[in-house]
Tab-separated table of C-alpha atoms in Angstrom:
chain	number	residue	atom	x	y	z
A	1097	UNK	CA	0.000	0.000	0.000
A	1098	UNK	CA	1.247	3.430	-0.673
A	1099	UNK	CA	1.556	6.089	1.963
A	1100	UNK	CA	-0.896	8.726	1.809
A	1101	UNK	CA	0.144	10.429	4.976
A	1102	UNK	CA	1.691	13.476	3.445
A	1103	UNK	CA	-0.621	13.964	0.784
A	1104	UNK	CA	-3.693	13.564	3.932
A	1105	UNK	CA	-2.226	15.544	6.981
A	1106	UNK	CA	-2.117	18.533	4.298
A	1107	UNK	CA	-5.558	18.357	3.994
A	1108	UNK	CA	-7.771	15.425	5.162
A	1109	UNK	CA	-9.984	14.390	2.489
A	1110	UNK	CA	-13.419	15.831	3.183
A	1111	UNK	CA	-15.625	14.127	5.892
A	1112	UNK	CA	-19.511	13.953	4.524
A	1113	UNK	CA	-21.295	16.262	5.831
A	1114	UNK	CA	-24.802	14.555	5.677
A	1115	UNK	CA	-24.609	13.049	9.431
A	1116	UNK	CA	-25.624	13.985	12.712
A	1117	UNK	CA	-24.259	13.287	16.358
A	1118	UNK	CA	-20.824	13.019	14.823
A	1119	UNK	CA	-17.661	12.527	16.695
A	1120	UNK	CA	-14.579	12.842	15.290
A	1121	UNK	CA	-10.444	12.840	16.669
A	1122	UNK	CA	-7.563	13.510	14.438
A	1123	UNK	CA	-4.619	12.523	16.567
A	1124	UNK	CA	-1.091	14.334	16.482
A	1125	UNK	CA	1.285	11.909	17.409
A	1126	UNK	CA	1.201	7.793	16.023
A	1127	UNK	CA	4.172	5.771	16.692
A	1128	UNK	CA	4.663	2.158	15.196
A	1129	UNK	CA	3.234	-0.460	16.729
A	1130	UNK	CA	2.799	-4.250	16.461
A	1131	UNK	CA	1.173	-3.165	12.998
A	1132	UNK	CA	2.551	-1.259	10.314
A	1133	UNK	CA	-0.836	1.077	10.167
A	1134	UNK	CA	-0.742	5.201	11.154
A	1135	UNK	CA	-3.720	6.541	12.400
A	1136	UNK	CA	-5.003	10.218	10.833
A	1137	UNK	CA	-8.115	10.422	11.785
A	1138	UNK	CA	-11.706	8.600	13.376
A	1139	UNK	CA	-14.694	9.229	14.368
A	1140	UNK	CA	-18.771	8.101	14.905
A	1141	UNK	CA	-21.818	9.287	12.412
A	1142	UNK	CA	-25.363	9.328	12.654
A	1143	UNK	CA	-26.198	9.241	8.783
A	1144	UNK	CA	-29.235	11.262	7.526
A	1145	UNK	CA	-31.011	9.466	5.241
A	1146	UNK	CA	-30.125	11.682	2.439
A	1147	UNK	CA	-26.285	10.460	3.079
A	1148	UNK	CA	-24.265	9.237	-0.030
A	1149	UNK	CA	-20.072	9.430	-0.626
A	1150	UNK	CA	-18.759	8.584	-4.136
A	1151	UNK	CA	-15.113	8.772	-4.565
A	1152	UNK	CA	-13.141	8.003	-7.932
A	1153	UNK	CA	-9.986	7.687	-5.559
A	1154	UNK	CA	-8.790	8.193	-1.644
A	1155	UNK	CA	-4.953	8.172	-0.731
A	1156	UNK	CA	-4.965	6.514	1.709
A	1157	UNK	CA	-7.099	3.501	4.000
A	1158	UNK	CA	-10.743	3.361	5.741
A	1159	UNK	CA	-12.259	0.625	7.671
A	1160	UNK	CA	-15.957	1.398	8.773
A	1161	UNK	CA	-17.961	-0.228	11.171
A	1162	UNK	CA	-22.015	-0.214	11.357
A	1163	UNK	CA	-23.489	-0.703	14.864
A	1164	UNK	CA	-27.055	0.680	14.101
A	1165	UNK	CA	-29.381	1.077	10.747
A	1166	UNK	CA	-28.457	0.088	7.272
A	1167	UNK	CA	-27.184	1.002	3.952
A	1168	UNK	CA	-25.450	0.030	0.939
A	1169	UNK	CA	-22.029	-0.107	-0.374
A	1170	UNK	CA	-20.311	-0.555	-4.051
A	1171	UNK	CA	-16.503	-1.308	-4.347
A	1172	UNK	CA	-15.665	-1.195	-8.156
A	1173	UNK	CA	-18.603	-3.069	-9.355
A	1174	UNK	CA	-19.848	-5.007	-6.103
A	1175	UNK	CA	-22.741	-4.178	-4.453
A	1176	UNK	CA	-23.058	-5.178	-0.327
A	1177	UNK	CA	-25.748	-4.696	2.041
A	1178	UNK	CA	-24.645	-3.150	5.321
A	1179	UNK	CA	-26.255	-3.797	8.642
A	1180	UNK	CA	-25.324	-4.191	12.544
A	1181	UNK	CA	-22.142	-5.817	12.625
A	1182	UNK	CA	-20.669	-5.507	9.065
A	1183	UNK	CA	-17.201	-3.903	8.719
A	1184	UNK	CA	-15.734	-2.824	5.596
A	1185	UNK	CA	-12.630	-1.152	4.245
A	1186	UNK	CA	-12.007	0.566	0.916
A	1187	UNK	CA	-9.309	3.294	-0.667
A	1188	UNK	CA	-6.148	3.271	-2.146
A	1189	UNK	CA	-7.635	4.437	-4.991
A	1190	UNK	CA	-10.803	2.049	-4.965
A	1191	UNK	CA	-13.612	3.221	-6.718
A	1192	UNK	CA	-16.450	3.290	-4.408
A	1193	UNK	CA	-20.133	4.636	-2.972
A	1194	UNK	CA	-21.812	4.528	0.207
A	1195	UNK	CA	-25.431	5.470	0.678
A	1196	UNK	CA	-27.640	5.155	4.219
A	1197	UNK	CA	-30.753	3.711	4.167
A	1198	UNK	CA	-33.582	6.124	3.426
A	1199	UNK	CA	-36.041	4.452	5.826
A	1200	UNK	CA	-33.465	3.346	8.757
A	1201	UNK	CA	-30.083	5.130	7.963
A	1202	UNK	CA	-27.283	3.509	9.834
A	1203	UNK	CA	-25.020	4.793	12.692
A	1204	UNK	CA	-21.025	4.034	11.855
A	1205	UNK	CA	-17.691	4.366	13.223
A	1206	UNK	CA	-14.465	4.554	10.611
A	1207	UNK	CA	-11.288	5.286	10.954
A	1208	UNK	CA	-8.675	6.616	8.247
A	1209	UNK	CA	-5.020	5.102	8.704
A	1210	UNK	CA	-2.438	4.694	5.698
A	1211	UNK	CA	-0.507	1.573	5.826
A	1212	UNK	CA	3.370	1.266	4.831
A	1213	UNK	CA	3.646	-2.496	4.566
A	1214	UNK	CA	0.632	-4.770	4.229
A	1215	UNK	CA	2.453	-7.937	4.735
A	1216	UNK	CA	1.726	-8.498	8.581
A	1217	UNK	CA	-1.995	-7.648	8.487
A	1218	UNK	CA	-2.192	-9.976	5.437
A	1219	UNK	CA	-0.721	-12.844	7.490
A	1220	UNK	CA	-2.760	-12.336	10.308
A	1221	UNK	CA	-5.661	-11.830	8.308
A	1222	UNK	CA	-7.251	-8.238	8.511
A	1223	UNK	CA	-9.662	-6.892	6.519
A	1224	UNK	CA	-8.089	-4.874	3.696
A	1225	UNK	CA	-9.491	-2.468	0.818
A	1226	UNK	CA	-12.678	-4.260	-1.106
A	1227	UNK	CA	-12.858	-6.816	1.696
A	1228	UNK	CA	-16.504	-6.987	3.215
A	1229	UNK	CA	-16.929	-8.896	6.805
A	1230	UNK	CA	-19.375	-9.535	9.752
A	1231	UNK	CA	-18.967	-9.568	13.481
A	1232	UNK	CA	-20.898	-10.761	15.986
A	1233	UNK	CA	-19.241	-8.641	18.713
A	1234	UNK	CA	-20.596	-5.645	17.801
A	1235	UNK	CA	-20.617	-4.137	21.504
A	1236	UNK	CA	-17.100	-5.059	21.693
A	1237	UNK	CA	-15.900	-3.491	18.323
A	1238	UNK	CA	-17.910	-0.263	19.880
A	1239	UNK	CA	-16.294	-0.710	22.603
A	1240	UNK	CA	-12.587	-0.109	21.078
A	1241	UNK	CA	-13.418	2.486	18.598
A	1242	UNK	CA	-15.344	4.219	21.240
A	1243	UNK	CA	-11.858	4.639	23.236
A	1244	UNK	CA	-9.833	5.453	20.302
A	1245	UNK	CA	-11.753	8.418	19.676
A	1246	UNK	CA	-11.268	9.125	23.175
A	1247	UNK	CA	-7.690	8.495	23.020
A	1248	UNK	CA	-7.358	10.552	19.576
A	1249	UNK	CA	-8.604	14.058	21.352
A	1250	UNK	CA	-5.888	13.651	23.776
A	1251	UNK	CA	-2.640	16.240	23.316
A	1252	UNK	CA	0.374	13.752	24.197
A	1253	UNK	CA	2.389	11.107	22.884
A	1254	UNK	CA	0.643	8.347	25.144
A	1255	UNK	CA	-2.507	8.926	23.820
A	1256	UNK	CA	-1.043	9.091	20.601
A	1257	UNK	CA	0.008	5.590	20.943
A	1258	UNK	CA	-2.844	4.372	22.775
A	1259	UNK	CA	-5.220	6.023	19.600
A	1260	UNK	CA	-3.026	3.399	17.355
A	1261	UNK	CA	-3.170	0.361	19.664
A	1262	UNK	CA	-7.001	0.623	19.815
A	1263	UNK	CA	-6.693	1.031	15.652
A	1264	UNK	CA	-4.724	-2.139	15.265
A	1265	UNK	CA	-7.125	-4.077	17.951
A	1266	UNK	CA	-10.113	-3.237	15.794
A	1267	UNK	CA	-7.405	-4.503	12.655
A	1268	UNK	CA	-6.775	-7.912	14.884
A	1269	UNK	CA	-10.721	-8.276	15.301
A	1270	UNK	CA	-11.590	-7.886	11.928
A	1271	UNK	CA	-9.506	-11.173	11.701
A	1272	UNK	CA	-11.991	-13.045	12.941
A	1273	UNK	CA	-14.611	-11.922	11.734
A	1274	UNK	CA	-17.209	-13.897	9.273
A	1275	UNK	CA	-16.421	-12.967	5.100
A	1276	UNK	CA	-19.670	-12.087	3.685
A	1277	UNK	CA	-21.054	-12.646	0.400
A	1278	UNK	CA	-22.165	-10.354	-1.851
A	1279	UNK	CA	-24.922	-11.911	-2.426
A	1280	UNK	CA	-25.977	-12.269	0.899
A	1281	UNK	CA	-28.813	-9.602	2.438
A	1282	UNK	CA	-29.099	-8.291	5.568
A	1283	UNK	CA	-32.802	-10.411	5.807
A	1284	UNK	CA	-31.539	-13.560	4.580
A	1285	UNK	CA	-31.605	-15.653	8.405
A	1286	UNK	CA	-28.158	-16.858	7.711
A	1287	UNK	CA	-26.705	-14.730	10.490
A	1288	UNK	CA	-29.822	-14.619	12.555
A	1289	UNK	CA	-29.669	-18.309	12.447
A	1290	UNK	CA	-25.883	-18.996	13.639
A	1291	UNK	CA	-26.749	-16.547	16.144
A	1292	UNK	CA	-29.099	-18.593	17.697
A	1293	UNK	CA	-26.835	-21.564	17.295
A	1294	UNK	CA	-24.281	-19.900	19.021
A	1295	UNK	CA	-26.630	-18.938	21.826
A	1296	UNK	CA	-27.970	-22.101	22.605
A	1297	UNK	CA	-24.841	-23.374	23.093
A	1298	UNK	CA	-23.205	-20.757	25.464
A	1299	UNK	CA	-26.613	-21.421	27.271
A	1300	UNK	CA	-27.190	-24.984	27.084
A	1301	UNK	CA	-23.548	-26.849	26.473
A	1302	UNK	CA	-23.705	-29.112	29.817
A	1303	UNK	CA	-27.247	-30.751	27.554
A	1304	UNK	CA	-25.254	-31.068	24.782
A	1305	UNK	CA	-23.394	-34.067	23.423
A	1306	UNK	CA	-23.654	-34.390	20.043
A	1307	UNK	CA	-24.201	-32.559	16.367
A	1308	UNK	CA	-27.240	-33.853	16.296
A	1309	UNK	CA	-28.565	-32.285	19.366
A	1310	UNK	CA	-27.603	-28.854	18.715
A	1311	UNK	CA	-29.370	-29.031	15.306
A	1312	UNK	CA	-32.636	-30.647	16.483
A	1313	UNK	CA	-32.406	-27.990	19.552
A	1314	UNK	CA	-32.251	-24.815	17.037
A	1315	UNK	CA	-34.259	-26.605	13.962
A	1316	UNK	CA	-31.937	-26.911	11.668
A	1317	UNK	CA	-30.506	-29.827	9.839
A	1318	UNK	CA	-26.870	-30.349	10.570
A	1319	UNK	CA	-25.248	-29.773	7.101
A	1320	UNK	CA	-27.214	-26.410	7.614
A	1321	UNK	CA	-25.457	-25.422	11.015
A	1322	UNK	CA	-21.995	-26.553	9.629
A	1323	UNK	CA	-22.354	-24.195	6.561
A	1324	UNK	CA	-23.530	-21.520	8.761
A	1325	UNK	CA	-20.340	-21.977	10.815
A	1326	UNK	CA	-18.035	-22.298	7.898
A	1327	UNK	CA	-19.593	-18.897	6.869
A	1328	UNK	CA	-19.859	-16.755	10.453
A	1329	UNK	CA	-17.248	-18.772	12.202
A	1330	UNK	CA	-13.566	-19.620	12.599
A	1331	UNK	CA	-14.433	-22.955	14.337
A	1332	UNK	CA	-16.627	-25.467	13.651
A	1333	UNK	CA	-20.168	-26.686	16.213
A	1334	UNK	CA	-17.848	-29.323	17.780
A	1335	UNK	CA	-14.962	-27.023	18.609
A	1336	UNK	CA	-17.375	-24.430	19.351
A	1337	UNK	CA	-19.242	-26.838	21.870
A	1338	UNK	CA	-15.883	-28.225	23.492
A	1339	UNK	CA	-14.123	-25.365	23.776
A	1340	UNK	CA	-17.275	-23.884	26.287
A	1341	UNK	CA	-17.442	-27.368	28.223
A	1342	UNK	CA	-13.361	-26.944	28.391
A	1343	UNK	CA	-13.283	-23.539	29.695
A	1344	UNK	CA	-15.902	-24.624	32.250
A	1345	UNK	CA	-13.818	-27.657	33.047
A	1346	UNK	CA	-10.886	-25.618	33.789
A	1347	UNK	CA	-13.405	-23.500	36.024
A	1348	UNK	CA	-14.606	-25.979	38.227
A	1349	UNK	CA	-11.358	-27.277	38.319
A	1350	UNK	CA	-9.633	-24.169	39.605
A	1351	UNK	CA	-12.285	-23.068	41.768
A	1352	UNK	CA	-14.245	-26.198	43.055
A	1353	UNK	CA	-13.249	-29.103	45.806
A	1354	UNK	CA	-14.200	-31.457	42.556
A	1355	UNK	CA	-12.655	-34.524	41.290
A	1356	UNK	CA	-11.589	-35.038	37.445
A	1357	UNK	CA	-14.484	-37.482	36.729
A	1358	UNK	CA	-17.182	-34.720	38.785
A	1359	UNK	CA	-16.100	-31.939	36.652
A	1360	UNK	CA	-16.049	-34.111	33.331
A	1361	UNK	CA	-19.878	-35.638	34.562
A	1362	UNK	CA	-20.550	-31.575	34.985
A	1363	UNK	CA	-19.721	-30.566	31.595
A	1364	UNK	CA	-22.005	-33.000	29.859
A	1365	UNK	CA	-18.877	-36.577	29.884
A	1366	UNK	CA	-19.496	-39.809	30.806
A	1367	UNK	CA	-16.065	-40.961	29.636
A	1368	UNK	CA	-13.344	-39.509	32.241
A	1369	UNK	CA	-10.508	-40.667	29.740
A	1370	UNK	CA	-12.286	-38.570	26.415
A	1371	UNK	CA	-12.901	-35.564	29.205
A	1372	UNK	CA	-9.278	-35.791	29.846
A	1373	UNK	CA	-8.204	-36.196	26.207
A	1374	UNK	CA	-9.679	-32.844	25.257
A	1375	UNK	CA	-8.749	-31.190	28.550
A	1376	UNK	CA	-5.394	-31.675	27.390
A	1377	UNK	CA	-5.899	-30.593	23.661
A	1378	UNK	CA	-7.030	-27.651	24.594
A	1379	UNK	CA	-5.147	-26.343	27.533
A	1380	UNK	CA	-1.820	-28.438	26.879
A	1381	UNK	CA	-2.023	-30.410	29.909
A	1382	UNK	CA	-3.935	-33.147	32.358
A	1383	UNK	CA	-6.792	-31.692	33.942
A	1384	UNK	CA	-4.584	-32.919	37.244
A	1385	UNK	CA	-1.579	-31.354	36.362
A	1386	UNK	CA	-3.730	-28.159	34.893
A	1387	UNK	CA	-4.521	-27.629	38.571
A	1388	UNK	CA	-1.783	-28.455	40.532
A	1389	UNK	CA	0.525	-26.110	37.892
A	1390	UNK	CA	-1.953	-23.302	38.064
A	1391	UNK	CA	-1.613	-23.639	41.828
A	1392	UNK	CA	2.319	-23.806	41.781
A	1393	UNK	CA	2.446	-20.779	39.271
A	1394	UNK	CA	4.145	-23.057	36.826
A	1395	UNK	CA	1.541	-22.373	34.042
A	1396	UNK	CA	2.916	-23.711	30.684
A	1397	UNK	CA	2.433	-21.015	27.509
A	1398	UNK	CA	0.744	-23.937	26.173
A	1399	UNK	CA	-2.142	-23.767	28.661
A	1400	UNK	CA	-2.724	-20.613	28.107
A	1401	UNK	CA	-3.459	-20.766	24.287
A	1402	UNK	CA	-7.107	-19.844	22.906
A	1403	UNK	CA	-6.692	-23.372	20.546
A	1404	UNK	CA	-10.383	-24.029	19.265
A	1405	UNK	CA	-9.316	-26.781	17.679
């Protein structure tokens, strides 16, 4: 990606003007990071309904995030549906338009940042320009672009730093989020249906043992809820099931005068030696030793890893 930064701090390209409630920060001093992105400028719109951007070009990088409403968006010659959730990026030259919804105009965050070496957020996976995603944290992703604003009115060096770190945490997210199709619309119950999914089994994994279950529990067919979670997810119902009975395990374990084959029977296993063998898959050791280590503060870096696998 080129650097625009020269070209931008001269004169930001302009912000639309059609919004209301609008926040905005343009911080004064970025710093590299773990990520090779600068920070120029953020902020949060309201969009009246009469809100449309077309650009032929823009030197340098947006990602935008909607938390509220709708509207559409072309890139070249796509066309995507944005909702609640739905991050995008687009510049660097990118032809592209963005209207709001006439009847429900959408609420957004963005944040402008050029990029001098788009190597490490390729690896890790960020969204980049023309890539369209979903995320099912959307308080979260408020969350951190609510504090980089924050950060980005601040006069000093710190919170010029801390304005980047909070730019390449939204980045990292983006990561994981789901890739959507263009084809896909906001009304489709692809989304609405993984949600549930997901749901059910943060509420319900102790009940849960099989595929099976969790499909006949949400009424859907289990090729179904596997394509959902190929689309929305990074893991699939299985690793999404264990990992929750895991982290439980681990709970009880730390926290609870409980046995290995009490906390396995309290996360939904019958078979103390299958409990144990994805105890360990997970966390990188016994469920024993898991506890005793914790206890001795000899924690392996293993134990600690967020494997989903």
């Amino acid at each position: 990606m080129q650097d625009g930064r020269h070209r931008v701090r001269a004169g930001l390209p302009p912000i639309a003007t059609e919004v209301t409630d609008a926040a905005y920060c343009f911080p004064t001093v970025t710093t590299p990071n773990t990520l090779p992105v600068r920070l120029l400028c953020a902020g949060r719109e309201q969009c009246m309904p009469t809100y449309h951007v077309s650009r032929s070009e823009y030197p340098c990088v947006i990602v935008e995030f909607v938390f509220g409403g709708k509207g559409r968006l072309r890139i070249g010659e796509t066309m995507h549906d944005l909702y609640p959730g739905v991050l995008f990026s687009y510049g660097m030259n990118a032809p592209h338009d963005l209207w709001a919804d006439d009847a429900d105009p959408m609420n957004k965050f963005f944040a402008i940042y050029t990029c001098e070496d788009s190597t490490k957020l390729d690896e890790l996976g960020c969204i980049h320009p023309g890539q369209v995603r979903c995320s099912l944290d959307i308080s979260g992703i408020r969350v951190l672009f609510d504090h980089l604003i924050d950060e980005g009115k601040g006069s000093g060096p710190v919170q010029g730093m801390l304005s980047n770190q909070y730019l390449q945490l939204i980045l990292l997210k983006s990561a994981v989020a789901a890739s959507v199709d263009p084809e896909d619309s906001a009304g489709n119950g692809g989304l609405a249906s993984y949600e549930k999914a997901v749901a059910h089994i943060g509420n319900h994994y102790t009940e849960i043992s099989s595929l099976a279950d969790l499909a006949a529990a949400v009424e859907l067919s289990p090729a179904y809820l596997c394509r959902l979670f190929r689309r929305f997810s990074k893991e699939t119902p299985h690793q999404c099931l264990v990992r929750h009975k895991m982290n439980r395990a681990a709970e009880l374990l730390m926290s609870q005068a409980m046995n290995v084959g009490e906390v396995a029977a309290a996360v939904g296993y019958q078979d103390t030696f299958h409990f144990s063998r994805l105890f360990k898959k997970r966390f990188g050791d016994s469920p024993k030793n898991f506890c005793k280590n914790i206890s001795a503060g000899k924690t392996k870096p293993s134990m600690l890893q967020t494997n989903q696998k």
